[in-house]
PDB file of C-alpha atoms in Angstrom:
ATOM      1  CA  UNK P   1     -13.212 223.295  -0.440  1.00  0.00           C
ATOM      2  CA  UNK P   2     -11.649 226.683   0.897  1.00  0.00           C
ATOM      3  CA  UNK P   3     -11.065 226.180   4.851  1.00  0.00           C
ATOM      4  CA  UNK P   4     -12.388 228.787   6.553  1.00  0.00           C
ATOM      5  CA  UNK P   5     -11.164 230.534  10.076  1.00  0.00           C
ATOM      6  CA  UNK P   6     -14.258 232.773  12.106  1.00  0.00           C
ATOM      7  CA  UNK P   7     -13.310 235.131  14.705  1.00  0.00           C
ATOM      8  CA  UNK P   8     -15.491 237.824  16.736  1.00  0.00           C
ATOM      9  CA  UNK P   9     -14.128 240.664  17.870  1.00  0.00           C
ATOM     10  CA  UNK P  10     -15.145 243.091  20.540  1.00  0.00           C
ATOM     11  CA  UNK P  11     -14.065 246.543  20.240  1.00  0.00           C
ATOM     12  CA  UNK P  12     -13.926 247.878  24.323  1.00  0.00           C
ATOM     13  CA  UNK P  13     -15.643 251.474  24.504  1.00  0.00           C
ATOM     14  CA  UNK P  14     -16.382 251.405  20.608  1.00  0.00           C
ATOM     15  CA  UNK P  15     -12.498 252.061  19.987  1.00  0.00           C
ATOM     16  CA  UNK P  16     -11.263 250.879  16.979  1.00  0.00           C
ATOM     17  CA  UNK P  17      -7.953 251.307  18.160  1.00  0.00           C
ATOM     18  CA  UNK P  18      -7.974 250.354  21.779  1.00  0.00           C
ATOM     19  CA  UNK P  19      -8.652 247.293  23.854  1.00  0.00           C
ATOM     20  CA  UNK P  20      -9.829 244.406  21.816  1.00  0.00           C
ATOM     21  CA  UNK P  21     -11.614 240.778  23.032  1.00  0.00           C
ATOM     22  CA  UNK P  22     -11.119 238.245  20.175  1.00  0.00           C
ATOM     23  CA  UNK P  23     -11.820 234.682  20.440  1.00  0.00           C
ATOM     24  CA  UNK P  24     -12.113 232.266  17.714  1.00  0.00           C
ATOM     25  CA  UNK P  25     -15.305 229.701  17.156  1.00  0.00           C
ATOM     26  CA  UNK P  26     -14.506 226.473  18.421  1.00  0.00           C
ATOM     27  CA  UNK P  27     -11.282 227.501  21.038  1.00  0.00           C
ATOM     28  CA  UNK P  28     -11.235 227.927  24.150  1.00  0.00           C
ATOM     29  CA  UNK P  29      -8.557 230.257  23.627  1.00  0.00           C
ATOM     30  CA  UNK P  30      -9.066 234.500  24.544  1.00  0.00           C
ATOM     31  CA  UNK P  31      -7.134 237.334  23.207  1.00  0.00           C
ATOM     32  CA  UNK P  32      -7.093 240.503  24.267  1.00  0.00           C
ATOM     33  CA  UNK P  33      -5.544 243.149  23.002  1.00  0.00           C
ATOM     34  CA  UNK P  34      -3.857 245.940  25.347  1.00  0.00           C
ATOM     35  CA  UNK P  35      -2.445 249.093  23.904  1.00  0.00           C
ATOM     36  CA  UNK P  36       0.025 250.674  26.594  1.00  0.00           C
ATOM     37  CA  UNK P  37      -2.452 253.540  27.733  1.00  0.00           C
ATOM     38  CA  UNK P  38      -5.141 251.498  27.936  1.00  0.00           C
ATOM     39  CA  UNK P  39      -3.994 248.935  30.320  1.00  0.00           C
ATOM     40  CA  UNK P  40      -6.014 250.134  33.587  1.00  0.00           C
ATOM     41  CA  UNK P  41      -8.827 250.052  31.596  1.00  0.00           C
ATOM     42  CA  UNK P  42      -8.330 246.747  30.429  1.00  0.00           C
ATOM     43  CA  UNK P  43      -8.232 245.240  33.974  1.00  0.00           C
ATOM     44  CA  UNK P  44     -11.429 247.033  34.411  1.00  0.00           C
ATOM     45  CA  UNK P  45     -12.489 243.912  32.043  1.00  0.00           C
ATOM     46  CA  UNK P  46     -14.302 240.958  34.092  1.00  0.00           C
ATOM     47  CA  UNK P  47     -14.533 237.254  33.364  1.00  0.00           C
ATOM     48  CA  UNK P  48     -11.049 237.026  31.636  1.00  0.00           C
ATOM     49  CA  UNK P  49      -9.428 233.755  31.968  1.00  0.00           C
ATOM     50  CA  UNK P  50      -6.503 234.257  33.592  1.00  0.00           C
ATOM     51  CA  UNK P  51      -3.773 231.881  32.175  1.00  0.00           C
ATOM     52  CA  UNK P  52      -1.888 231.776  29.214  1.00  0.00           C
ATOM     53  CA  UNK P  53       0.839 233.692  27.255  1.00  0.00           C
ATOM     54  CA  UNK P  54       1.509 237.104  26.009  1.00  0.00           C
ATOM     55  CA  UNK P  55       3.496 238.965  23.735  1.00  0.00           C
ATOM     56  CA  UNK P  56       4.931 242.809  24.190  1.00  0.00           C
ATOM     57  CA  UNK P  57       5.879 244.472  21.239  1.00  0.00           C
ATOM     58  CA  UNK P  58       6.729 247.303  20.006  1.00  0.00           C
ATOM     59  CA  UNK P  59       5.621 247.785  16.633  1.00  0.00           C
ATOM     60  CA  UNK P  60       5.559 252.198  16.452  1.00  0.00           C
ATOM     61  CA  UNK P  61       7.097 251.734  12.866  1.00  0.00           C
ATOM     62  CA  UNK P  62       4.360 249.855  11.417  1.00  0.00           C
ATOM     63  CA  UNK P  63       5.907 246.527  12.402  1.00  0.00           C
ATOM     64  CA  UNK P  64       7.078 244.583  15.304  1.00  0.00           C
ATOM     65  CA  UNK P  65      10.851 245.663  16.190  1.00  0.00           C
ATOM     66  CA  UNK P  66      11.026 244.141  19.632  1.00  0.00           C
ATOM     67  CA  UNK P  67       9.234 241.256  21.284  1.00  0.00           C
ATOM     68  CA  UNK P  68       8.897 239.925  24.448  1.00  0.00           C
ATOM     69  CA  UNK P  69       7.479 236.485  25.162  1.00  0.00           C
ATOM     70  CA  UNK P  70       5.997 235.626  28.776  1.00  0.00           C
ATOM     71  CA  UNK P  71       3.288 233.575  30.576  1.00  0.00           C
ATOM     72  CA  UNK P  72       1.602 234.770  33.208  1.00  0.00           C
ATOM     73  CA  UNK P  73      -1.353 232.730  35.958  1.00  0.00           C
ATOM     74  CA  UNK P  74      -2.546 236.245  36.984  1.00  0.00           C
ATOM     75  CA  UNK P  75      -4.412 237.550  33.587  1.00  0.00           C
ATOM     76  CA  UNK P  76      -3.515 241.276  32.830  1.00  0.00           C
ATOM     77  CA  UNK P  77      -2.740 241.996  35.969  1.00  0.00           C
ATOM     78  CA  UNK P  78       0.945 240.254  35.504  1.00  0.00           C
ATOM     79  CA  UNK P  79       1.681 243.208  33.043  1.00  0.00           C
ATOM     80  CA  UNK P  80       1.387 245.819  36.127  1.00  0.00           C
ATOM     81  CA  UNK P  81       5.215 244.284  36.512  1.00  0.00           C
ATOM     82  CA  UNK P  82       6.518 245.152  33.071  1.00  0.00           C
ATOM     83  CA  UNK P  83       4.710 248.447  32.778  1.00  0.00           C
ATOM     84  CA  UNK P  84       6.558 249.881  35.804  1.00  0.00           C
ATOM     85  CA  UNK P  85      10.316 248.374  34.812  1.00  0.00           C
ATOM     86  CA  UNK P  86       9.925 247.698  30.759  1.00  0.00           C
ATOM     87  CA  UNK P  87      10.725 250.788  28.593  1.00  0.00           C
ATOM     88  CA  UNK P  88      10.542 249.578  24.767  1.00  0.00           C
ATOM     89  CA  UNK P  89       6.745 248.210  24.502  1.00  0.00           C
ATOM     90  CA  UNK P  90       3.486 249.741  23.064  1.00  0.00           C
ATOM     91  CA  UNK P  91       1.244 246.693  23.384  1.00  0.00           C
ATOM     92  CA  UNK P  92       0.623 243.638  24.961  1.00  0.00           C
ATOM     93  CA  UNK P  93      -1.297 240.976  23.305  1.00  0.00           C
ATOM     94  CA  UNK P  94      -3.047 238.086  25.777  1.00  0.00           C
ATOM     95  CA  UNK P  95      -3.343 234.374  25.076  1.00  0.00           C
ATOM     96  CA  UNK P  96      -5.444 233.099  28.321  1.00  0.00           C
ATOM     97  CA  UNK P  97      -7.843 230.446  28.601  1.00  0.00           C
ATOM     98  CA  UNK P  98      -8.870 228.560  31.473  1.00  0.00           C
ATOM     99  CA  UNK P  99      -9.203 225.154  29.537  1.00  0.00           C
ATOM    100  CA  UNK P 100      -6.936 223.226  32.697  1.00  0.00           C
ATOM    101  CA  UNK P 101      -6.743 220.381  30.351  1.00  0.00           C
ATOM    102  CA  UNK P 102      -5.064 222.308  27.248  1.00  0.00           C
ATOM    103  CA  UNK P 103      -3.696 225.149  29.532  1.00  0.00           C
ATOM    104  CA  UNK P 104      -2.299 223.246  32.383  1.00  0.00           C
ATOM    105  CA  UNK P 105       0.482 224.566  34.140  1.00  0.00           C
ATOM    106  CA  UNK P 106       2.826 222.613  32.424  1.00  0.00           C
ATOM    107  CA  UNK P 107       0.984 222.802  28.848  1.00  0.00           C
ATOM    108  CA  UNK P 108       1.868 227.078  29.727  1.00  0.00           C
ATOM    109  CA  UNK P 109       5.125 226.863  30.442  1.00  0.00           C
ATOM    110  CA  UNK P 110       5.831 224.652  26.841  1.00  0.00           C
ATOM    111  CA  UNK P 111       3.646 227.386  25.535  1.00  0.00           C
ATOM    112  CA  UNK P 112       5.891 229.814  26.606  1.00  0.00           C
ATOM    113  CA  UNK P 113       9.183 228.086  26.058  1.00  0.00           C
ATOM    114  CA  UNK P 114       8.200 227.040  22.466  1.00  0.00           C
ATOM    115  CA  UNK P 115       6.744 230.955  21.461  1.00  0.00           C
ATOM    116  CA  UNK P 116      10.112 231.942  22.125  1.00  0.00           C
ATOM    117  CA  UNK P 117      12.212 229.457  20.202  1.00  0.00           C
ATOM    118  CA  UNK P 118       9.999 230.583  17.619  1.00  0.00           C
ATOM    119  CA  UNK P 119      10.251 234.126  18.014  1.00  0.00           C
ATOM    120  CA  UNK P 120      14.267 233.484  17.747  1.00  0.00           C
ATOM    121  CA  UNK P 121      13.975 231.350  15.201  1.00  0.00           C
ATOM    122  CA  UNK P 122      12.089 233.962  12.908  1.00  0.00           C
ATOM    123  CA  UNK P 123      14.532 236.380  13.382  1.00  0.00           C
ATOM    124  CA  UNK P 124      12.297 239.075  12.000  1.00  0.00           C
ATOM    125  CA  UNK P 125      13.076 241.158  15.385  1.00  0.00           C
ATOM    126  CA  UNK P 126      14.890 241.557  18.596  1.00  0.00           C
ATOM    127  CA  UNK P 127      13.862 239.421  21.208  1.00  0.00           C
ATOM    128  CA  UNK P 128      14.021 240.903  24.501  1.00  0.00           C
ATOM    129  CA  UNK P 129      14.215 237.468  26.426  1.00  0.00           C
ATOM    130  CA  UNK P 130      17.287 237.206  27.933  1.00  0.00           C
ATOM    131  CA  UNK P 131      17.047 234.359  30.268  1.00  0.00           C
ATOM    132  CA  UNK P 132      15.942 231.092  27.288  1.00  0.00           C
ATOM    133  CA  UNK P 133      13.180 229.019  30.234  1.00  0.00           C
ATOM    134  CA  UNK P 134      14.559 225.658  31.171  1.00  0.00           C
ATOM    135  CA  UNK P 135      11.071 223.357  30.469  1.00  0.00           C
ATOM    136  CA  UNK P 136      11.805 220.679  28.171  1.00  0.00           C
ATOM    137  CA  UNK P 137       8.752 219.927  26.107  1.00  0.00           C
ATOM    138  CA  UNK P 138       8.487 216.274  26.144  1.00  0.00           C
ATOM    139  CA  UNK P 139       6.686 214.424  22.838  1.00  0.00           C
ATOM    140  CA  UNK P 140       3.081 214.384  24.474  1.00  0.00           C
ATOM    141  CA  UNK P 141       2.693 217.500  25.086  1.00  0.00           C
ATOM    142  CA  UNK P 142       4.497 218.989  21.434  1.00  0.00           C
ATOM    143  CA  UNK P 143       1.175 218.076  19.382  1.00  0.00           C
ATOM    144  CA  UNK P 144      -1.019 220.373  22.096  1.00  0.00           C
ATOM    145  CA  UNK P 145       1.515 223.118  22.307  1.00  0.00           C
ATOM    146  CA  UNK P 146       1.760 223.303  18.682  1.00  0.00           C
ATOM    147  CA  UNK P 147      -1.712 223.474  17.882  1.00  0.00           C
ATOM    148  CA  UNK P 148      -1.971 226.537  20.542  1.00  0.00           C
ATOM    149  CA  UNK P 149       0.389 227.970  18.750  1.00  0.00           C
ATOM    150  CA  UNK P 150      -0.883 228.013  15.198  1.00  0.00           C
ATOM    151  CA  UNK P 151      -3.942 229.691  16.722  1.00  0.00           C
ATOM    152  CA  UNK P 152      -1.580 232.291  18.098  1.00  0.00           C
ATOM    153  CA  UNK P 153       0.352 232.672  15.198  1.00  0.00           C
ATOM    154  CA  UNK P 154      -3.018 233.337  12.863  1.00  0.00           C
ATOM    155  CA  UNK P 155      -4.852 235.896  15.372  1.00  0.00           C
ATOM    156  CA  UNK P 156      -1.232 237.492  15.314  1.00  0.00           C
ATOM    157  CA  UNK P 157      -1.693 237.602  11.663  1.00  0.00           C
ATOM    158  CA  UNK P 158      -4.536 239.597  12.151  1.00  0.00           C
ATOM    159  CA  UNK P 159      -3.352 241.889  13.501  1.00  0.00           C
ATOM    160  CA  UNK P 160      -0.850 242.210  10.696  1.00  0.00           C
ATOM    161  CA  UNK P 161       2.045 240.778  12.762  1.00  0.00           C
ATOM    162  CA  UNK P 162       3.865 237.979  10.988  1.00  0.00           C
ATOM    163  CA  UNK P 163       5.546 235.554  13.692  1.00  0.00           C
ATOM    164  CA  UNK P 164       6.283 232.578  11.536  1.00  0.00           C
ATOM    165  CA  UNK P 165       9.767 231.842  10.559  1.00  0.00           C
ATOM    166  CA  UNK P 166      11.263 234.193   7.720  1.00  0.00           C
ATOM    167  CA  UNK P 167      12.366 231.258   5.702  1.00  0.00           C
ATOM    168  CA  UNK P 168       9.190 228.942   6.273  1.00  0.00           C
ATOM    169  CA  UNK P 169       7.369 232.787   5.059  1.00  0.00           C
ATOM    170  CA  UNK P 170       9.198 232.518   2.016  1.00  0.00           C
ATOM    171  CA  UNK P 171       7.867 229.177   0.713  1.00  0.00           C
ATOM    172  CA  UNK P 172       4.797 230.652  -1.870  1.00  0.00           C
ATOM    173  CA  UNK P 173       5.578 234.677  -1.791  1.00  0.00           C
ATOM    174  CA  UNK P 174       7.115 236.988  -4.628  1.00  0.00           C
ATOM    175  CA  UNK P 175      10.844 238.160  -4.129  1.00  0.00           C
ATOM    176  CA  UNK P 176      11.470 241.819  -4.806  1.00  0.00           C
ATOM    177  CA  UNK P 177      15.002 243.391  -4.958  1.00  0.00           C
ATOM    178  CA  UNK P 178      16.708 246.153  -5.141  1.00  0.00           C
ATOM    179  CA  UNK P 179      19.711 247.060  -7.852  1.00  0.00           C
ATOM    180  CA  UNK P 180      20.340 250.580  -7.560  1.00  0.00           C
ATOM    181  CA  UNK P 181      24.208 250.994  -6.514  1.00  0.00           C
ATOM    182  CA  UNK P 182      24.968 247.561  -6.679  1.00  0.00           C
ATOM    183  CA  UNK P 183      22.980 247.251  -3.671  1.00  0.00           C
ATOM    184  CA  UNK P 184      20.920 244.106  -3.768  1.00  0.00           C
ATOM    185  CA  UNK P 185      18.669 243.788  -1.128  1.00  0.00           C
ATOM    186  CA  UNK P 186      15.526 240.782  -1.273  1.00  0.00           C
ATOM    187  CA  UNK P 187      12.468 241.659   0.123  1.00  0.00           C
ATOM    188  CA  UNK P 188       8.374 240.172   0.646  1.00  0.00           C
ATOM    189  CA  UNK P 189       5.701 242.287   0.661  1.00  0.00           C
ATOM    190  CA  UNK P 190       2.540 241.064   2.068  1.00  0.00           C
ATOM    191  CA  UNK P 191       0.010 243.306   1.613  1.00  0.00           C
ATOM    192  CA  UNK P 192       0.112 245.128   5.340  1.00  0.00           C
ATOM    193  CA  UNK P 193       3.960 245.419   5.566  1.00  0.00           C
ATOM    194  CA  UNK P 194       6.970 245.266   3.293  1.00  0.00           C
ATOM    195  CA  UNK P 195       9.642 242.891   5.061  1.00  0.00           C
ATOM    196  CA  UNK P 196      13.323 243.465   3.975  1.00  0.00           C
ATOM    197  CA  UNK P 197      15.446 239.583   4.542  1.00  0.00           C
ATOM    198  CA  UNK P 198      17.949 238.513   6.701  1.00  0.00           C
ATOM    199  CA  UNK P 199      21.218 238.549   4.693  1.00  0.00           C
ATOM    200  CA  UNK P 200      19.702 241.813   2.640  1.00  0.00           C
ATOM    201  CA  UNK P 201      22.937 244.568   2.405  1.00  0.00           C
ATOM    202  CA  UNK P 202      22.240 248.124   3.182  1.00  0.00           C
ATOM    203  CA  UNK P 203      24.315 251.111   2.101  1.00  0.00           C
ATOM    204  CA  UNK P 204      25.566 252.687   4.877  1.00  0.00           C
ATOM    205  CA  UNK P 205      27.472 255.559   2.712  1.00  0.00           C
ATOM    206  CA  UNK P 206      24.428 256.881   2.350  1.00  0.00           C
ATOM    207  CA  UNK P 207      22.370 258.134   5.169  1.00  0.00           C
ATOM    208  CA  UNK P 208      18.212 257.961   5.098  1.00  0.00           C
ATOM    209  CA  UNK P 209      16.609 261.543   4.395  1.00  0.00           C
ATOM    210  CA  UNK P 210      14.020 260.522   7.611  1.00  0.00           C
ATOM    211  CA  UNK P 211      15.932 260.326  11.023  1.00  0.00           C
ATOM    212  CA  UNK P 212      14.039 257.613  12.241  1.00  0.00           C
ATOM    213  CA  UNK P 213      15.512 255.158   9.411  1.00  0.00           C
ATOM    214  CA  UNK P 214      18.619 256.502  10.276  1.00  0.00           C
ATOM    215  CA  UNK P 215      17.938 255.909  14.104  1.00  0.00           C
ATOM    216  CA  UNK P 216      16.390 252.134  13.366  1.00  0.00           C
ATOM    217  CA  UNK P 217      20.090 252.077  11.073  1.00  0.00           C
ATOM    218  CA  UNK P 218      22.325 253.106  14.617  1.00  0.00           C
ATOM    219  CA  UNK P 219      19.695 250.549  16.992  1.00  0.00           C
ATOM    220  CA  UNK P 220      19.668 247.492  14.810  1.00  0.00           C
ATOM    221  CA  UNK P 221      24.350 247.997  14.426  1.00  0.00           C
ATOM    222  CA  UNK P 222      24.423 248.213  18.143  1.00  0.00           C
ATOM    223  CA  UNK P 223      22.191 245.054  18.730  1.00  0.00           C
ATOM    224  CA  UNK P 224      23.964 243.567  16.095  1.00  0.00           C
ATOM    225  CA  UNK P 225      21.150 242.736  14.019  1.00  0.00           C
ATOM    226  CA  UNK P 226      22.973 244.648  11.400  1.00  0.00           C
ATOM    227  CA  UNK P 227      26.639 244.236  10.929  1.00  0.00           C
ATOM    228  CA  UNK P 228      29.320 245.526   9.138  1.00  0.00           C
ATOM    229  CA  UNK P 229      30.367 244.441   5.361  1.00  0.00           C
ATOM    230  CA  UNK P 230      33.264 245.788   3.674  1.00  0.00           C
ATOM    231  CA  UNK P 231      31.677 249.449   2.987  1.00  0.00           C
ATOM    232  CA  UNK P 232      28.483 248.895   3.780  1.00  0.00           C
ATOM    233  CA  UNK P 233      26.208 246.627   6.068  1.00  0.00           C
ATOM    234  CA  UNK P 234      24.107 243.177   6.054  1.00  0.00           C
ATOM    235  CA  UNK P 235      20.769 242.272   8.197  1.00  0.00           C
ATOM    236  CA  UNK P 236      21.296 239.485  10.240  1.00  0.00           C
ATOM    237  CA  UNK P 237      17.586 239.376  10.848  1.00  0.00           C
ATOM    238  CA  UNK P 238      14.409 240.497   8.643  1.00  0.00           C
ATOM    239  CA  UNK P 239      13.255 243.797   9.329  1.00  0.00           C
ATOM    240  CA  UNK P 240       9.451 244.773   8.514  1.00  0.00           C
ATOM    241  CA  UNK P 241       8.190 248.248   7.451  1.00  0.00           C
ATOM    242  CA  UNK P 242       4.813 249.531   7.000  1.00  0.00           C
ATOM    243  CA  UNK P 243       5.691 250.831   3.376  1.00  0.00           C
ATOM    244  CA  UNK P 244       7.458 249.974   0.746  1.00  0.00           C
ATOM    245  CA  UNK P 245       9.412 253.384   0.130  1.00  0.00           C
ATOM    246  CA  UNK P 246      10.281 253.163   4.222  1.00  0.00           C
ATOM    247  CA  UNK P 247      11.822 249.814   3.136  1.00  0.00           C
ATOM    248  CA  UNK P 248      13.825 251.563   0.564  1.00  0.00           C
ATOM    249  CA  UNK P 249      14.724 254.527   2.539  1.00  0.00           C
ATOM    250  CA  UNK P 250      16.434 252.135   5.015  1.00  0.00           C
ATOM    251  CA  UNK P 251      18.553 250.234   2.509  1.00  0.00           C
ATOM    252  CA  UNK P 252      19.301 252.719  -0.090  1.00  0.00           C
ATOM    253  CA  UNK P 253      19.613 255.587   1.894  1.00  0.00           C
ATOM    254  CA  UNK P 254      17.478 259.292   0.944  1.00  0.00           C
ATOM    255  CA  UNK P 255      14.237 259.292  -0.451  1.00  0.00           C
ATOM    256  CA  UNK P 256      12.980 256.305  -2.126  1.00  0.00           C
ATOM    257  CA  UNK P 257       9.716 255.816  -3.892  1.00  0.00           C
ATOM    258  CA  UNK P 258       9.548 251.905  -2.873  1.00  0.00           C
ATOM    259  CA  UNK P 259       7.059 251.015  -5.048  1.00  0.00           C
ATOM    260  CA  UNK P 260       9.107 251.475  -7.981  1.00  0.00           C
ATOM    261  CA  UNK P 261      11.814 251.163  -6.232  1.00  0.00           C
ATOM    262  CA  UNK P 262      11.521 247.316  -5.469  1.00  0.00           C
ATOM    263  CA  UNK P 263      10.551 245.020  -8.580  1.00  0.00           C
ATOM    264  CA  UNK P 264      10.613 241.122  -8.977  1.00  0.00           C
ATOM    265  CA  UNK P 265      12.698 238.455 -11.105  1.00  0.00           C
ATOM    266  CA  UNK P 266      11.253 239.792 -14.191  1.00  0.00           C
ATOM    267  CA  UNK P 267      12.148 243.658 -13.691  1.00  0.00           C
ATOM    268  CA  UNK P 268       8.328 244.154 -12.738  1.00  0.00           C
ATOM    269  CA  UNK P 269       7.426 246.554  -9.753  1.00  0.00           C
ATOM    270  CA  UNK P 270       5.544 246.630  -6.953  1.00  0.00           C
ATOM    271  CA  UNK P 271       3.210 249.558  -8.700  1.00  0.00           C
ATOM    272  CA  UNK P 272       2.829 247.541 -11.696  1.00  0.00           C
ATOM    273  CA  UNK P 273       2.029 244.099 -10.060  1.00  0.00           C
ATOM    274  CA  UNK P 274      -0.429 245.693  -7.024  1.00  0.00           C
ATOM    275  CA  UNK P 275      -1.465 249.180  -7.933  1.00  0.00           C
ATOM    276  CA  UNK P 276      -2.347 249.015 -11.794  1.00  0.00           C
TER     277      UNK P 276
END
């Protein structure tokens, strides 16, 4: 029998694309969704729990690039803090609940601790944490914590925001690489965005036609996300893109039409396999 996951959604104002409410049958759990702008209007929103975790991301390209991981006792009002002195973030996504059994104090601060090991673990983006919280999670509270964090990880989803481990991602997917130039990049696409692996090599001889690939090129060498190879580079991390051709454009350089572009073990490509 298929398992099946129900979640309501509340759209603030009628905006598709603004604040969101999202809660899941059976939780106790409440997400709320924050775009930047909107953030004085979401505190605006009464009856929120007010403890949990969050994420801020920035995800302009389609995809998350940088994440932050925090907890927070004060709802959405512990974001006024990171909109006045954190630059790189768009959005702010909101874990709360104000189960005390589930989201004790301490049960929040595993939360947080283990959503960031995690996060590094996945290496699908820069993490922005630069101090790694001191909680240990002890053995009775790792079954709770982890069950939290599933939920997370599948209202993330979503949202089209993959969290989970690159590796543990690649279990059941399709592989699709790129020959051209002896470049062979690997890459999964899931339907919403086309991630290009950790360990992928990119042709830096050739620069992207957009500037923005080019710009995402110069941001992930100086993190050192992407490092130098002989010639050319390799991704220490996986990078997602919204398309397919933007996925190309990166590690080819110019103008790619990705879904050509990329094909699987047996020479198929993306067009023939999802668009015919």
């Amino acid at each position: 029998m298929a398992r099946l996951k129900t979640m309501t959604t509340q759209f603030i104002d009628g905006e598709p694309n603004g604040v969101r409410i999202c809660r899941c049958t059976l939780s106790t759990m409440t997400t709320v969704f924050v775009p930047r702008p909107l953030l004085s209007r979401a505190k605006q929103i009464a009856d929120l729990p007010m403890r949990g975790i969050y994420y801020l991301i920035n995800d302009e390209d389609g995809a998350i690039s940088r994440l932050y991981v925090g907890q927070t006792k004060q709802g959405i009002a512990r974001l006024d803090d990171h909109n006045a002195k954190k630059d790189f973030w768009n959005k702010a996504i909101l874990f709360l609940s104000d189960d005390i059994q589930s989201f004790s104090l301490d049960n929040v601060s595993a939360l947080e601790k283990y959503a960031i090991e995690q996060a590094t673990a996945s290496k699908r983006y820069t993490v922005e944490n630069k101090v790694d919280p001191r909680y240990v999670i002890d053995q009775y509270q790792k079954p709770t914590v982890e069950q939290i964090y599933e939920e997370i990880a599948f209202v993330m989803g979503t949202f089209g925001y993959q969290i989970e481990d690159s590796d543990d991602a690649l279990a059941d997917v399709k592989l699709f690489y790129t020959s051209r130039r002896g470049v062979r990049a690997r890459g999964v696409y899931t339907g919403d965005t086309f991630d290009v692996l950790e360990g992928s090599p990119v042709d830096l001889k050739v620069r992207p036609k957009l500037d923005r690939y080019e710009k995402l090129r110069q941001e992930l060498l100086a993190s050192g996300d992407l490092v130098q190879d002989g010639d050319g580079g390799r991704l220490v991390k996986t990078v997602s893109f919204s398309t397919p051709s933007g996925a190309a454009d990166f590690v080819l350089g110019g103008s790619n039409n990705g879904w050509i572009e990329w094909k699987d073990g047996d020479k198929q490509t993306l067009d023939a396999l999802y668009r015919k």
